[in-house]
Each structure stands twice: as structure tokens, then as C-alpha cells.
Amino acid sequence: MVVGVLALQGSFNEHVAALRRLGVKGVEIRKPEQLQNVSSLIIPGGESTTMAKLAEYHNLFPALREFVKTGKPVWGTCAGLIFLADKAIGQKTGGQELIGGIDCTVHRNYFGSQIQSFEAELSVPELVSKEGGPETFRGVFIRAPAVLEVGPGVEVLAEYPVSSTSVLYSSSAVQIQEENALPEKKVIVAVKQGNLLGTAFHPELTSDTRWHSYFMKMGSEAQEESPSSIVPVGGVDPSFNEKARIDLPIYQ
Amino acid sequence: MAGTGVVAVYGNGAITETKKSPFSVKVGLAQMLRGGVIMDVVNPEQARIAEEAGACAVMALERVPADIRAQGGVARMSDPQLIKEIKQSVTIPVMAKARIGHFVEAQILEAIGIDYVDESEVLTPADEENHINKHNFRIPFVCGCRNLGEALRRIREGAAMIRTKGEAGTGNVIEAVRHVRSVMGDIRLLRNMDDDEVFTFAKKIAAPYDLVMQTKQLGRLPVVQFAAGGVATPADAALMMQLGCDGCLWGPEFSRAATRQEEPERLCRL
């Protein structure tokens, strides 16, 4: 089974490396034609505005929407989640194009800028029941979005608590102590709808491959009929001539 | 000095929080910038053009390096008000420069809430001998390097991203190529070296042994490496990427051209 990773910008190398750890071949996708050879797709983290711009230029949006419509599994992390959402707020002036597919509203850069980026232990019961392993998952949130609301058909896989006092107001001079008054709100950080998976955090930046194998299982469930493409094992790669990119280390 | 090896000289009270800021989160943003372009901008309008054109981040400056060279004088951190305005005008990450060794400029930039600080040799150094202790900050830093030793020293100080120094403001890519070839060349040398020889190699390049060994095992720098300093055309940018960089910083040559939107768009498509 071949998994495509949209390789316009961002952490596509990290996803390919994570797939390699599972023994799965990841193919970098830059042109619409390449989408025909893959059975599932990962849209990596990065800058969604940059990726949208490049996708437009390479005329990828129609092919991507088609891919989603045919029901093939697609997983978006962070910027990828923004692409897969039906609605996004906090967009740049003038808006940006989305692929759509998951019936939800996503808020770009929900937690703030880099200073507010963080790591958190997330409780993901669905993942633990399907994949086993430790109870929590180390979620790395880098200028992450959050899903504000979901439609009826969307499964919520993980949530993160935020204090109700707005995240946007953070001044070290004035601290409003309201912890007792308002209840804690939770925002959704992982969703699944049919064969579409979206996470606001970056599993590819951790050594925990459970999300990747969860996604692979989604793929193999979808593919009962024997497929399609003859994938060249060693030899000629669609991404000819590219020197193997050496991976960055994973920081714990 | 609590056994962590990092001496907190500046005190953690004033602006920075004492919460842990894991290195993985600092490096994480750089990994999200891979394959992208960071553009120098001097006002919110240029920042908007850069965002429209597909830049993955912007570097907010008051004066572009070419003007600093031409006008001389002392080049300092840009006006915080300008940086705030630029930050408010775009949704992509915003970076800004601080003088080498000037940790208070870095504290100010961190308090403004931008995404990355560039401890830059383009500005007039504030400390001839020492760089900022970047571990003390929650905000990640990008530092320049001319060779592998410098890159690893900056990483040991806490830099989460490295760029080549090149020769900013000249439009001539030769220095950037020299620097990236020096770094990649030393890495290639290191990879083939006997493990026992790494101690002396670390001494020779004046870099911490543990990072030299880590680089040897990885076959690359342990952080994201961008190209900067004189990258002037799409061909230059492609050259730097093929020589081994993960992305580019574009500067004054393009800020001038940024009034015409097509230029930056064309250049981003690499």
C-alpha cells in the first residue's frame, strides 16, 4: 500500500520518516497526476497559506477534492486539518482556499503565536483501544488550530482544555484571576469523519507511531477490493533524481 | 547552577515565564517552515504582499541589510511598534532581529509575542565575545553560521534553527554558497571519520563534542538549516536548496521588488 504525502511545504519529510518506521512507503506528491498512484494521502503540517498558494499554482485543488470525494483516506495534521475543514476562521485577509470534507469549523492559530505553542499529554481513548500502548499521547502543538464546532457526522477523538478567559488576552502586567468563576472549556483537537482524519497537533514530530498506524488501518479497511497501481519496489521512483533527505532527530 | 548546566544569569522573573519550554516545541516551528521562504519586510503592506505570495514567514525589519550597509551607523533592533503592526497584519509567523549578545532586545521581542528571534550579524553586535543564552527564553532563536563549528556552538547555546550568514544586502550568493559548502563539507568529512577521531575534530572546529557526535550520526545538522544572505534570484534559491538547505530567507533584493506582486509569487514556487 502506498501512502502519498503532500510535499509542497512543511513537515512532509517527518511524515515520510514516520511511515518508514512502520515499513510503509511514502510518496511525495507535488502534481495532480501523482494522486492517481496512491491509495491514501497525508497533508502535513506547515503554513496553510503557503501550501494553498502552491497547490493553486500546480492546479492541485480539483484533484485533491476529487480524491476526498472518492472516499480514499486522507489525514491532515495542523495545516492539513485546516485544509480538510469545511469552514475556517482566523484566515488571512482575503481568505484562503480549502479542500473541505470534514464538517467542522476550525480556528487558525487558535492558541496564539509561537510563544503559546506547547506540548501536552492528550488522552485519546479511541487510539488506545485500537492501537494499545500508553494511556496518553504526547501532542505537540505548534501555532496550532483548534476545532470549534463539529457537525453531527464527525467523531471527536481528542480534546484539550482551555481556560475560558480568552487566550488572546495575555499581558504579564494584568492578570485576571477568574479560575473559580468560569468552568473550563474544552476545544477539539482531533476529529474523524468517515475516511477523513484531522489532528491539530503533530504526531510526526514524536516517536509515537500510533496515529500513523491508526491511519494505515483506516486505509486498509477502505481497500477491500484488490487494487490498482503497480508500485515500483526499488527502482524508478516518481520523484526521480532527489537525493534522499536525511531526517531530523526527534526531540523528546 | 542546579546541575542542568545552564546558568540563569538574567533571572526568570521579569517577562519570561518559568514554565518549561521544551526544545522540541522550538524546533517544531522550524520544521513546519521547511521548504518555504521567509521574506524580509519593512512595513505591514509588504508583509501582506509576502503572505499573499506564499511566504511561510516574514522577517520584520526597519532597514533592510542593503540600506544598513549603505547608510552605516549603528543598526539596532527595529521599533517594537512597527513589529507589532506587522505581526497584526498577517497570520503567518513573524520573526525579528536582535543584536548579537543583546538579551534585552530578545526579551522585548519575546514580550511583543513574535514567533522567532534572529540573533543577527546584520545588526551591529552588542557583545563582541558572547552570544545570547538562548535557553533562557521561551521564544526560539535562529542564528547564522559560516561553518560547522559556529553552527554547533550556536545550537549548544540554544538556537533552534540555523541559517547561513552569507553576505546580506549584496545580492551576491557566493558567500552563502561558501558557507553552506563549508558546513555540508565538514559534515561529509565527519560522517566518514573514525569515531576516535571525533574528539580531535571537535576541538579543531571548536564545537561541543556531544553535538559533533550527534551530527555525525545524523548526517546533518540536528536542526533545520536555511539559506540566507545574498540569495537574489529563483536560481540562487534553488541552488541553495540543492546544496542541502531546508529553505531560504530572502531579503532586500526582493523587498524592493515586492511592490509588484508577481515577483514574490514567482520566487516562492520553488
Coordinates of C-alpha atoms in Angstrom, one line a residue:
Chain A
M1 CA 0.0 0.0 0.0
V2 CA 1.4 3.3 -1.0
V3 CA 0.6 6.5 1.0
G4 CA 1.0 9.8 -0.6
V5 CA 2.3 12.8 1.4
L6 CA 1.5 16.2 0.0
A7 CA 5.0 17.6 -0.4
L8 CA 4.5 21.3 -1.2
Q9 CA 5.9 22.6 2.0
G10 CA 6.2 21.8 5.7
S11 CA 6.8 18.6 7.6
F12 CA 6.4 16.1 4.8
N13 CA 9.8 14.6 5.4
E14 CA 8.8 13.9 9.0
H15 CA 5.7 12.1 7.9
V16 CA 7.7 10.0 5.3
A17 CA 10.1 9.1 8.1
A18 CA 7.3 8.1 10.4
L19 CA 5.8 5.9 7.7
R20 CA 9.2 4.4 7.0
R21 CA 9.4 3.4 10.7
L22 CA 6.2 1.4 10.1
G23 CA 7.6 -0.1 7.0
V24 CA 5.2 1.8 4.7
K25 CA 6.4 3.6 1.6
G26 CA 5.5 7.3 1.5
V27 CA 5.5 9.0 -1.8
E28 CA 5.9 12.8 -2.1
I29 CA 3.0 14.4 -4.0
R30 CA 3.5 17.6 -5.9
K31 CA 1.4 17.1 -9.1
P32 CA -2.2 16.1 -9.6
E33 CA -1.3 13.1 -11.7
Q34 CA 0.6 11.6 -8.8
L35 CA -2.5 11.3 -6.8
Q36 CA -3.7 8.5 -9.0
N37 CA -1.0 6.2 -7.8
V38 CA -1.7 6.4 -4.1
S39 CA -4.3 4.8 -2.0
S40 CA -4.3 7.4 0.8
L41 CA -3.0 10.8 1.5
I42 CA -1.4 12.7 4.3
I43 CA -1.4 16.5 4.3
P44 CA 1.4 17.6 6.6
G45 CA 1.8 20.5 9.0
G46 CA 3.3 23.7 7.7
E47 CA 1.9 27.0 6.6
S48 CA -1.5 26.6 5.2
T49 CA -1.4 29.8 3.3
T50 CA 1.9 28.8 1.6
M51 CA 0.5 25.4 0.7
A52 CA -2.7 26.8 -0.6
K53 CA -0.7 29.1 -2.9
L54 CA 1.4 26.4 -4.2
A55 CA -1.5 24.0 -4.6
E56 CA -3.3 26.6 -6.6
Y57 CA -0.3 27.1 -8.9
H58 CA 0.1 23.4 -9.5
N59 CA -3.7 23.0 -10.0
L60 CA -3.9 20.5 -7.2
F61 CA -7.2 21.6 -5.6
P62 CA -9.6 19.9 -8.1
A63 CA -7.6 16.7 -7.9
L64 CA -7.5 16.9 -4.1
R65 CA -11.2 17.5 -3.8
E66 CA -11.8 14.6 -6.2
F67 CA -9.5 12.4 -4.0
V68 CA -11.6 13.3 -0.9
K69 CA -14.8 12.7 -2.8
T70 CA -13.9 9.2 -3.8
G71 CA -13.7 8.3 -0.2
K72 CA -10.0 7.5 0.0
P73 CA -8.5 8.1 3.4
V74 CA -6.9 11.5 4.0
W75 CA -5.2 12.6 7.1
G76 CA -4.5 16.3 7.8
T77 CA -2.2 17.4 10.6
C78 CA -2.4 21.0 11.7
A79 CA -2.3 22.9 8.4
G80 CA -3.7 19.7 6.8
L81 CA -6.6 19.9 9.2
I82 CA -7.3 23.4 8.1
F83 CA -7.4 22.2 4.5
L84 CA -9.9 19.4 5.3
A85 CA -12.3 21.6 7.3
D86 CA -15.4 22.9 5.6
K87 CA -15.0 26.2 7.3
A88 CA -12.0 28.1 8.7
I89 CA -11.9 31.3 10.7
G90 CA -8.9 33.4 11.5
Q91 CA -7.9 33.3 7.9
K92 CA -5.6 35.9 6.4
T93 CA -7.3 38.9 4.9
G94 CA -8.7 37.8 1.6
G95 CA -9.2 34.2 2.7
Q96 CA -7.6 31.1 1.6
E97 CA -8.8 28.1 -0.3
L98 CA -9.7 24.9 1.4
I99 CA -10.3 21.4 0.2
G100 CA -13.1 20.7 2.6
G101 CA -14.6 17.4 3.7
I102 CA -14.8 17.4 7.4
D103 CA -18.0 19.1 8.6
C104 CA -16.4 21.3 11.2
T105 CA -15.2 24.9 11.9
V106 CA -11.5 25.3 12.5
H107 CA -9.8 28.3 14.0
R108 CA -6.4 29.0 12.7
N109 CA -3.6 29.7 15.2
Y110 CA -6.2 29.3 18.0
F111 CA -3.7 29.1 20.8
G112 CA -1.7 32.1 19.6
S113 CA 1.8 32.6 18.2
Q114 CA 4.9 30.6 18.9
I115 CA 5.2 31.6 22.5
Q116 CA 1.9 29.9 23.1
S117 CA 3.0 26.7 21.4
F118 CA 3.2 23.8 23.8
E119 CA 3.3 20.1 24.4
A120 CA 0.6 18.3 26.2
E121 CA -0.3 14.8 27.2
L122 CA -3.6 14.0 25.4
S123 CA -6.0 11.4 26.4
V124 CA -7.2 9.6 23.2
P125 CA -9.3 6.7 24.2
E126 CA -10.1 5.7 20.6
L127 CA -6.4 5.4 19.8
V128 CA -5.6 3.4 22.9
S129 CA -8.4 1.0 22.2
K130 CA -7.3 0.4 18.6
E131 CA -3.6 0.6 19.0
G132 CA -2.8 -0.1 22.6
G133 CA 0.2 1.5 24.1
P134 CA 0.4 4.1 26.8
E135 CA -2.8 5.8 28.0
T136 CA -1.8 9.3 26.8
F137 CA -0.3 10.6 23.6
R138 CA 2.3 13.4 23.5
G139 CA 0.7 16.1 21.5
V140 CA 3.0 18.8 20.0
F141 CA 1.0 21.9 19.3
I142 CA 2.9 24.4 17.1
R143 CA 0.8 27.6 16.5
A144 CA -1.9 25.1 16.3
P145 CA -5.5 25.4 15.2
A146 CA -8.5 24.1 17.1
V147 CA -11.8 22.8 16.0
L148 CA -14.5 25.0 17.5
E149 CA -17.6 23.1 16.4
V150 CA -18.4 19.9 14.6
G151 CA -21.3 18.7 12.6
P152 CA -23.3 15.6 13.6
G153 CA -21.4 13.1 11.5
V154 CA -18.0 13.9 13.0
E155 CA -16.3 11.8 15.7
V156 CA -14.3 13.7 18.3
L157 CA -11.1 11.8 19.1
A158 CA -9.3 14.2 21.4
E159 CA -9.9 17.4 23.3
Y160 CA -7.8 19.9 25.1
P161 CA -8.9 22.0 28.0
V162 CA -8.5 25.8 27.7
S163 CA -9.4 28.3 30.3
S164 CA -12.5 30.3 29.4
T165 CA -10.7 33.7 29.8
S166 CA -9.8 34.4 26.3
V167 CA -6.5 33.2 25.0
L168 CA -5.9 36.4 23.1
Y169 CA -5.5 38.5 26.2
S170 CA -2.2 37.7 27.8
S171 CA -0.3 40.5 29.4
S172 CA 2.1 39.9 32.2
A173 CA 1.1 43.2 33.8
V174 CA -2.6 42.4 34.3
Q175 CA -3.7 39.0 35.4
I176 CA -7.4 38.4 35.8
Q177 CA -7.9 35.7 38.4
E178 CA -11.1 34.1 37.3
E179 CA -10.3 30.4 37.7
N180 CA -13.1 29.7 40.2
A181 CA -15.8 31.6 38.4
L182 CA -15.8 30.1 34.9
P183 CA -15.8 26.4 34.1
E184 CA -13.1 25.0 31.9
K185 CA -13.8 24.8 28.3
K186 CA -12.5 22.2 26.0
V187 CA -11.6 22.5 22.4
I188 CA -11.5 19.7 20.0
V189 CA -8.1 18.8 18.6
A190 CA -8.7 15.6 16.7
V191 CA -11.6 14.6 14.5
K192 CA -12.6 11.9 12.2
Q193 CA -15.4 11.8 9.7
G194 CA -15.7 8.7 7.5
N195 CA -12.3 8.2 6.0
L196 CA -11.0 11.7 6.8
L197 CA -8.9 12.2 9.9
G198 CA -7.7 15.5 11.3
T199 CA -5.3 16.4 14.1
A200 CA -4.4 19.8 15.3
F201 CA -1.1 18.5 16.7
H202 CA 1.9 16.9 15.1
P203 CA 2.3 13.1 15.6
E204 CA 5.1 13.2 13.1
L205 CA 7.3 15.2 15.4
T206 CA 7.1 12.4 18.0
S207 CA 8.4 8.9 18.1
D208 CA 4.9 7.5 18.8
T209 CA 3.7 6.0 15.5
R210 CA 0.3 5.0 16.8
W211 CA -1.5 7.7 14.8
H212 CA 0.2 6.7 11.6
S213 CA -0.7 3.0 12.1
Y214 CA -4.2 4.1 13.0
F215 CA -4.4 5.9 9.7
M216 CA -2.9 2.9 7.9
K217 CA -5.7 0.8 9.3
M218 CA -8.2 3.2 8.1
G219 CA -6.7 2.8 4.7
S220 CA -6.7 -1.0 4.7
E221 CA -10.3 -1.1 5.8
A222 CA -11.3 1.1 2.9
Q223 CA -9.5 -1.2 0.5
E224 CA -11.2 -4.5 0.4
E225 CA -11.0 -4.8 -3.4
S226 CA -7.5 -5.5 -4.6
P227 CA -6.2 -2.5 -6.3
S228 CA -4.7 -0.8 -8.8
S229 CA -1.3 0.6 -9.1
I230 CA 1.8 -1.4 -9.7
V231 CA 4.2 0.3 -7.4
P232 CA 7.9 0.0 -8.3
V233 CA 9.6 -1.5 -5.4
G234 CA 13.2 -0.4 -5.7
G235 CA 13.8 1.2 -9.0
V236 CA 12.3 4.1 -10.6
D237 CA 10.6 6.5 -8.3
P238 CA 8.2 9.2 -9.5
S239 CA 10.4 11.6 -7.6
F240 CA 13.4 11.0 -9.7
N241 CA 16.7 12.5 -9.0
E242 CA 16.0 13.5 -5.5
K243 CA 18.8 12.8 -3.0
A244 CA 17.5 11.1 0.0
R245 CA 16.7 13.7 2.6
I246 CA 18.2 12.8 5.9
D247 CA 15.8 13.1 8.8
L248 CA 16.0 15.5 11.7
P249 CA 16.1 14.0 15.1
I250 CA 13.1 13.7 17.3
Y251 CA 13.4 15.9 20.3
Q252 CA 11.8 14.4 23.4
Chain B
M1 CA 23.6 26.3 38.9
A2 CA 21.3 23.4 39.5
G3 CA 23.0 20.6 37.7
T4 CA 21.2 21.4 34.5
G5 CA 24.4 23.0 33.2
V6 CA 22.6 26.2 32.2
V7 CA 23.3 29.1 34.3
A8 CA 20.4 31.5 34.5
V9 CA 22.1 34.9 34.5
Y10 CA 19.3 37.1 33.7
G11 CA 16.7 35.9 36.1
N12 CA 13.4 34.5 35.1
G13 CA 11.1 36.9 36.8
A14 CA 10.5 39.9 34.6
I15 CA 9.0 38.8 31.3
T16 CA 9.7 35.2 30.6
E17 CA 7.6 32.6 32.3
T18 CA 9.3 30.0 34.3
K19 CA 7.3 27.3 32.6
K20 CA 9.3 24.7 30.8
S21 CA 9.8 25.5 27.2
P22 CA 10.8 22.2 25.6
F23 CA 13.3 22.3 22.8
S24 CA 11.0 20.2 20.7
V25 CA 8.5 22.9 20.5
K26 CA 11.1 25.4 19.5
V27 CA 12.4 23.2 16.8
G28 CA 8.9 22.2 15.8
L29 CA 8.1 25.5 14.3
A30 CA 11.3 25.5 12.2
Q31 CA 10.3 22.0 10.9
M32 CA 7.0 23.5 9.8
L33 CA 8.8 26.2 7.9
R34 CA 10.8 23.7 5.8
G35 CA 10.6 24.0 2.1
G36 CA 9.4 27.5 2.5
V37 CA 10.6 31.1 2.1
I38 CA 11.0 33.7 4.8
M39 CA 10.8 37.2 3.4
D40 CA 12.3 40.4 4.8
V41 CA 9.6 43.1 5.1
V42 CA 9.7 46.7 6.4
N43 CA 6.1 47.5 6.8
P44 CA 2.7 45.8 7.1
E45 CA 1.9 46.3 3.4
Q46 CA 4.9 44.4 2.3
A47 CA 4.1 41.7 4.9
R48 CA 0.6 41.3 3.4
I49 CA 2.2 41.0 -0.1
A50 CA 4.6 38.4 1.2
E51 CA 1.7 36.4 2.8
E52 CA -0.3 36.6 -0.4
A53 CA 2.6 35.5 -2.4
G54 CA 3.0 32.4 -0.3
A55 CA 5.8 33.2 2.1
C56 CA 5.8 30.8 5.1
A57 CA 7.0 33.6 7.4
V58 CA 8.2 37.2 7.4
M59 CA 11.2 38.9 9.0
A60 CA 10.2 42.3 10.2
L61 CA 12.9 45.0 9.9
E62 CA 13.1 48.7 9.9
R63 CA 16.0 48.8 7.5
V64 CA 17.0 46.2 5.0
P65 CA 20.6 45.0 5.1
A66 CA 21.5 46.7 1.9
D67 CA 20.4 50.0 3.4
I68 CA 22.2 49.3 6.6
R69 CA 25.4 48.8 4.6
A70 CA 24.9 51.9 2.6
Q71 CA 23.9 54.2 5.4
G72 CA 26.2 52.9 8.1
G73 CA 25.7 53.9 11.7
V74 CA 24.6 51.6 14.4
A75 CA 22.0 49.1 13.4
R76 CA 19.7 48.1 16.3
M77 CA 16.5 46.1 16.9
S78 CA 13.6 47.6 15.0
D79 CA 11.0 49.7 16.6
P80 CA 8.6 47.4 18.6
Q81 CA 5.6 49.3 17.4
L82 CA 6.5 48.6 13.8
I83 CA 7.0 44.9 14.6
K84 CA 3.7 44.8 16.4
E85 CA 1.9 46.3 13.4
I86 CA 3.5 43.8 11.1
K87 CA 2.5 40.9 13.5
Q88 CA -1.1 42.1 13.5
S89 CA -1.3 42.4 9.7
V90 CA -0.5 38.8 8.8
T91 CA -1.4 35.3 10.0
I92 CA 1.9 33.7 9.2
P93 CA 4.8 33.6 11.7
V94 CA 6.7 36.8 12.2
M95 CA 10.4 37.0 13.0
A96 CA 12.6 39.9 14.0
K97 CA 16.3 40.6 14.6
A98 CA 18.1 41.3 17.8
R99 CA 21.7 42.3 18.1
I100 CA 24.2 39.6 18.9
G101 CA 24.5 39.3 22.7
H102 CA 21.7 41.8 23.4
F103 CA 19.5 39.7 25.5
V104 CA 17.3 42.5 26.5
E105 CA 16.3 43.2 22.9
A106 CA 15.4 39.5 22.8
Q107 CA 13.3 39.9 25.9
I108 CA 11.5 42.8 24.3
L109 CA 10.8 40.8 21.2
E110 CA 9.6 37.9 23.2
A111 CA 7.3 40.2 25.1
I112 CA 5.8 41.5 21.9
G113 CA 4.8 37.9 21.1
I114 CA 6.5 37.3 17.8
D115 CA 7.4 33.8 16.7
Y116 CA 11.2 33.8 16.2
V117 CA 14.2 36.0 17.1
D118 CA 17.1 36.2 14.7
E119 CA 20.3 36.9 16.6
S120 CA 21.7 38.7 13.6
E121 CA 25.2 39.7 12.5
V122 CA 23.5 42.1 10.1
L123 CA 22.9 44.4 13.1
T124 CA 25.8 45.9 15.0
P125 CA 26.9 43.3 17.6
A126 CA 26.2 44.3 21.2
D127 CA 28.6 41.8 22.6
E128 CA 31.9 41.1 20.9
E129 CA 32.6 37.9 22.7
N130 CA 29.3 36.3 23.7
H131 CA 26.0 35.4 22.2
I132 CA 22.7 35.3 24.0
N133 CA 22.0 32.4 26.2
K134 CA 19.0 31.2 24.2
H135 CA 18.0 28.5 26.6
N136 CA 16.6 31.2 29.0
F137 CA 13.9 32.1 26.5
R138 CA 10.7 30.6 25.6
I139 CA 10.9 32.1 22.1
P140 CA 13.0 30.1 19.7
F141 CA 16.1 31.7 18.0
V142 CA 17.6 31.4 14.6
C143 CA 21.4 32.1 14.3
G144 CA 23.7 32.5 11.4
C145 CA 26.8 30.4 10.8
R146 CA 29.8 30.3 8.5
N147 CA 30.9 26.9 9.2
L148 CA 30.0 23.8 11.1
G149 CA 31.8 24.8 14.3
E150 CA 29.8 28.0 14.5
A151 CA 26.6 26.3 13.8
L152 CA 27.1 23.8 16.6
R153 CA 28.2 26.4 19.0
R154 CA 25.0 28.3 18.4
I155 CA 22.9 25.2 18.8
R156 CA 24.6 24.5 22.1
E157 CA 23.7 28.0 23.2
G158 CA 20.1 27.1 22.4
A159 CA 19.4 28.1 18.8
A160 CA 16.5 26.1 17.3
M161 CA 17.3 26.9 13.7
I162 CA 20.4 27.8 11.8
R163 CA 20.9 29.8 8.6
T164 CA 24.0 30.6 6.6
K165 CA 25.4 34.1 7.1
G166 CA 26.1 34.7 3.5
E167 CA 26.6 38.3 2.7
A168 CA 23.4 40.1 3.4
G169 CA 22.5 43.0 1.3
T170 CA 24.8 42.4 -1.6
G171 CA 22.7 40.3 -3.9
N172 CA 25.7 38.1 -4.3
V173 CA 25.2 34.5 -3.4
I174 CA 28.8 33.5 -3.4
E175 CA 29.3 33.8 0.4
A176 CA 26.2 31.9 1.2
V177 CA 27.4 29.1 -1.1
R178 CA 30.8 29.2 0.6
H179 CA 29.2 28.9 4.0
V180 CA 26.8 26.1 3.1
R181 CA 29.5 24.2 1.3
S182 CA 31.7 24.6 4.4
V183 CA 29.0 23.2 6.7
M184 CA 28.0 20.3 4.4
G185 CA 31.6 19.6 3.5
D186 CA 32.5 19.3 7.2
I187 CA 29.5 17.0 7.8
R188 CA 30.5 14.8 4.9
L189 CA 34.0 14.7 6.3
L190 CA 32.7 13.9 9.7
R191 CA 30.5 11.1 8.5
N192 CA 33.4 9.1 7.2
M193 CA 35.6 9.8 10.1
D194 CA 36.6 7.1 12.6
D195 CA 34.8 7.6 15.9
D196 CA 38.0 8.0 17.8
E197 CA 39.0 10.9 15.7
V198 CA 35.9 12.9 16.5
F199 CA 37.3 14.2 19.7
T200 CA 40.1 16.0 17.9
F201 CA 37.8 17.1 15.2
A202 CA 35.5 18.7 17.8
K203 CA 38.5 20.5 19.3
K204 CA 39.5 21.7 15.8
I205 CA 36.2 23.2 14.9
A206 CA 35.7 24.4 18.4
A207 CA 32.3 22.8 18.8
P208 CA 30.8 20.8 21.7
Y209 CA 31.7 17.1 21.3
D210 CA 28.2 15.8 22.0
L211 CA 26.8 17.9 19.2
V212 CA 29.6 16.9 16.8
M213 CA 28.9 13.2 17.5
Q214 CA 25.1 13.8 17.1
T215 CA 25.8 15.4 13.8
K216 CA 28.0 12.6 12.7
Q217 CA 25.3 10.1 13.5
L218 CA 22.5 12.1 11.8
G219 CA 24.5 13.0 8.8
R220 CA 23.1 16.5 9.0
L221 CA 22.8 19.4 11.5
P222 CA 20.4 18.5 14.3
V223 CA 18.2 21.5 13.5
V224 CA 16.7 22.9 10.4
Q225 CA 19.1 24.8 8.2
F226 CA 18.1 27.7 6.0
A227 CA 20.0 29.7 3.4
A228 CA 20.4 33.4 3.8
G229 CA 22.5 36.3 2.8
G230 CA 22.6 37.3 -0.8
V231 CA 20.0 34.9 -2.3
A232 CA 18.8 37.1 -5.1
T233 CA 17.1 35.1 -7.8
P234 CA 15.0 31.9 -8.0
A235 CA 18.0 30.1 -9.4
D236 CA 20.0 31.2 -6.3
A237 CA 17.3 29.8 -4.0
A238 CA 17.2 26.5 -6.0
L239 CA 21.0 26.3 -5.8
M240 CA 21.0 26.6 -2.0
M241 CA 18.2 24.0 -1.6
Q242 CA 20.1 21.6 -3.8
L243 CA 23.2 22.2 -1.8
G244 CA 21.4 21.0 1.2
C245 CA 19.4 23.8 2.8
D246 CA 15.9 23.2 4.0
G247 CA 14.5 26.6 2.9
C248 CA 15.5 30.2 2.2
L249 CA 15.4 33.7 3.7
W250 CA 15.0 36.4 1.1
G251 CA 15.9 39.9 1.7
P252 CA 16.3 43.3 0.4
E253 CA 16.6 42.3 -3.2
F254 CA 13.0 41.2 -3.0
S255 CA 11.6 43.8 -0.7
R256 CA 12.3 46.3 -3.4
A257 CA 10.5 44.1 -5.9
A258 CA 7.7 43.4 -3.5
T259 CA 5.7 46.3 -4.8
R260 CA 5.0 44.2 -7.8
Q261 CA 3.2 41.2 -6.6
E262 CA 4.2 38.8 -9.4
E263 CA 7.8 38.8 -8.4
P264 CA 7.5 37.2 -5.0
E265 CA 4.9 34.7 -6.3
R266 CA 7.3 33.5 -9.0
L267 CA 10.1 33.2 -6.5
C268 CA 8.0 31.2 -4.0
R269 CA 7.3 28.4 -6.4
L270 CA 10.5 26.5 -5.9

